[in-house]
Amino acid sequence: MVHPVASTAGQSRSASLLQRLSHWLSETINHAWGNPGEEAQHRPPAIGEQPFTGDPTGRRRR
């Protein structure tokens, strides 16, 4: 059986705890916030009337 601290030979126990805490915190934040680029791919298309977003190319005549 491998001792849990044996994999961090040469490091103090508090450094290992800090690394594990840092890893856990980063995983938690990534899970909570998600990946905006990936979520945009799964967004359904807009339904109904949409506001005009283009620029008119010509002037209106009177």
Coordinates of C-alpha atoms in Angstrom, one line a residue:
M1 CA 0.0 0.0 0.0
V2 CA 1.3 3.5 -0.9
H3 CA 1.3 6.1 1.8
P4 CA -0.6 9.3 0.7
V5 CA 2.3 11.6 1.5
A6 CA 4.8 9.4 -0.2
S7 CA 3.9 10.8 -3.6
T8 CA 4.9 14.3 -2.4
A9 CA 8.4 13.3 -1.2
G10 CA 10.5 16.3 -0.5
Q11 CA 7.5 18.6 0.0
S12 CA 6.0 19.6 3.3
R13 CA 2.6 18.3 4.3
S14 CA 1.1 21.8 4.2
A15 CA 2.4 22.4 0.7
S16 CA 0.6 19.2 -0.5
L17 CA -2.6 20.3 1.3
L18 CA -2.3 23.7 -0.3
Q19 CA -1.9 22.2 -3.8
R20 CA -4.9 19.9 -3.3
L21 CA -7.0 22.8 -2.0
S22 CA -5.9 24.9 -5.0
H23 CA -6.8 22.1 -7.4
W24 CA -10.2 21.6 -5.7
L25 CA -10.9 25.3 -5.8
S26 CA -10.1 25.6 -9.5
E27 CA -12.2 22.6 -10.4
T28 CA -15.1 24.0 -8.4
I29 CA -14.9 27.4 -10.0
N30 CA -14.7 25.8 -13.5
H31 CA -17.7 23.7 -12.8
A32 CA -19.8 26.6 -11.3
W33 CA -19.0 29.1 -14.1
G34 CA -18.8 26.7 -17.0
N35 CA -17.2 27.4 -20.3
P36 CA -19.0 30.3 -22.1
G37 CA -17.7 29.3 -25.5
E38 CA -19.0 25.8 -25.1
E39 CA -22.4 26.9 -23.7
A40 CA -22.9 29.3 -26.7
Q41 CA -22.8 26.3 -29.0
H42 CA -25.8 24.7 -27.2
R43 CA -28.0 27.8 -27.0
P44 CA -31.2 27.5 -29.0
P45 CA -32.0 29.9 -31.8
A46 CA -34.0 33.1 -31.0
I47 CA -37.7 32.7 -31.6
G48 CA -40.0 35.6 -32.5
E49 CA -39.3 39.2 -33.6
Q50 CA -35.8 40.3 -33.3
P51 CA -34.5 43.9 -33.2
F52 CA -32.9 45.2 -36.4
T53 CA -29.1 44.9 -36.0
G54 CA -27.9 45.8 -39.5
D55 CA -26.8 49.1 -40.8
P56 CA -28.9 50.6 -43.7
T57 CA -26.9 51.0 -46.8
G58 CA -28.7 54.0 -48.4
R59 CA -30.4 57.2 -47.3
R60 CA -34.1 57.5 -47.2
R61 CA -35.6 59.7 -49.9
R62 CA -38.2 62.4 -49.1

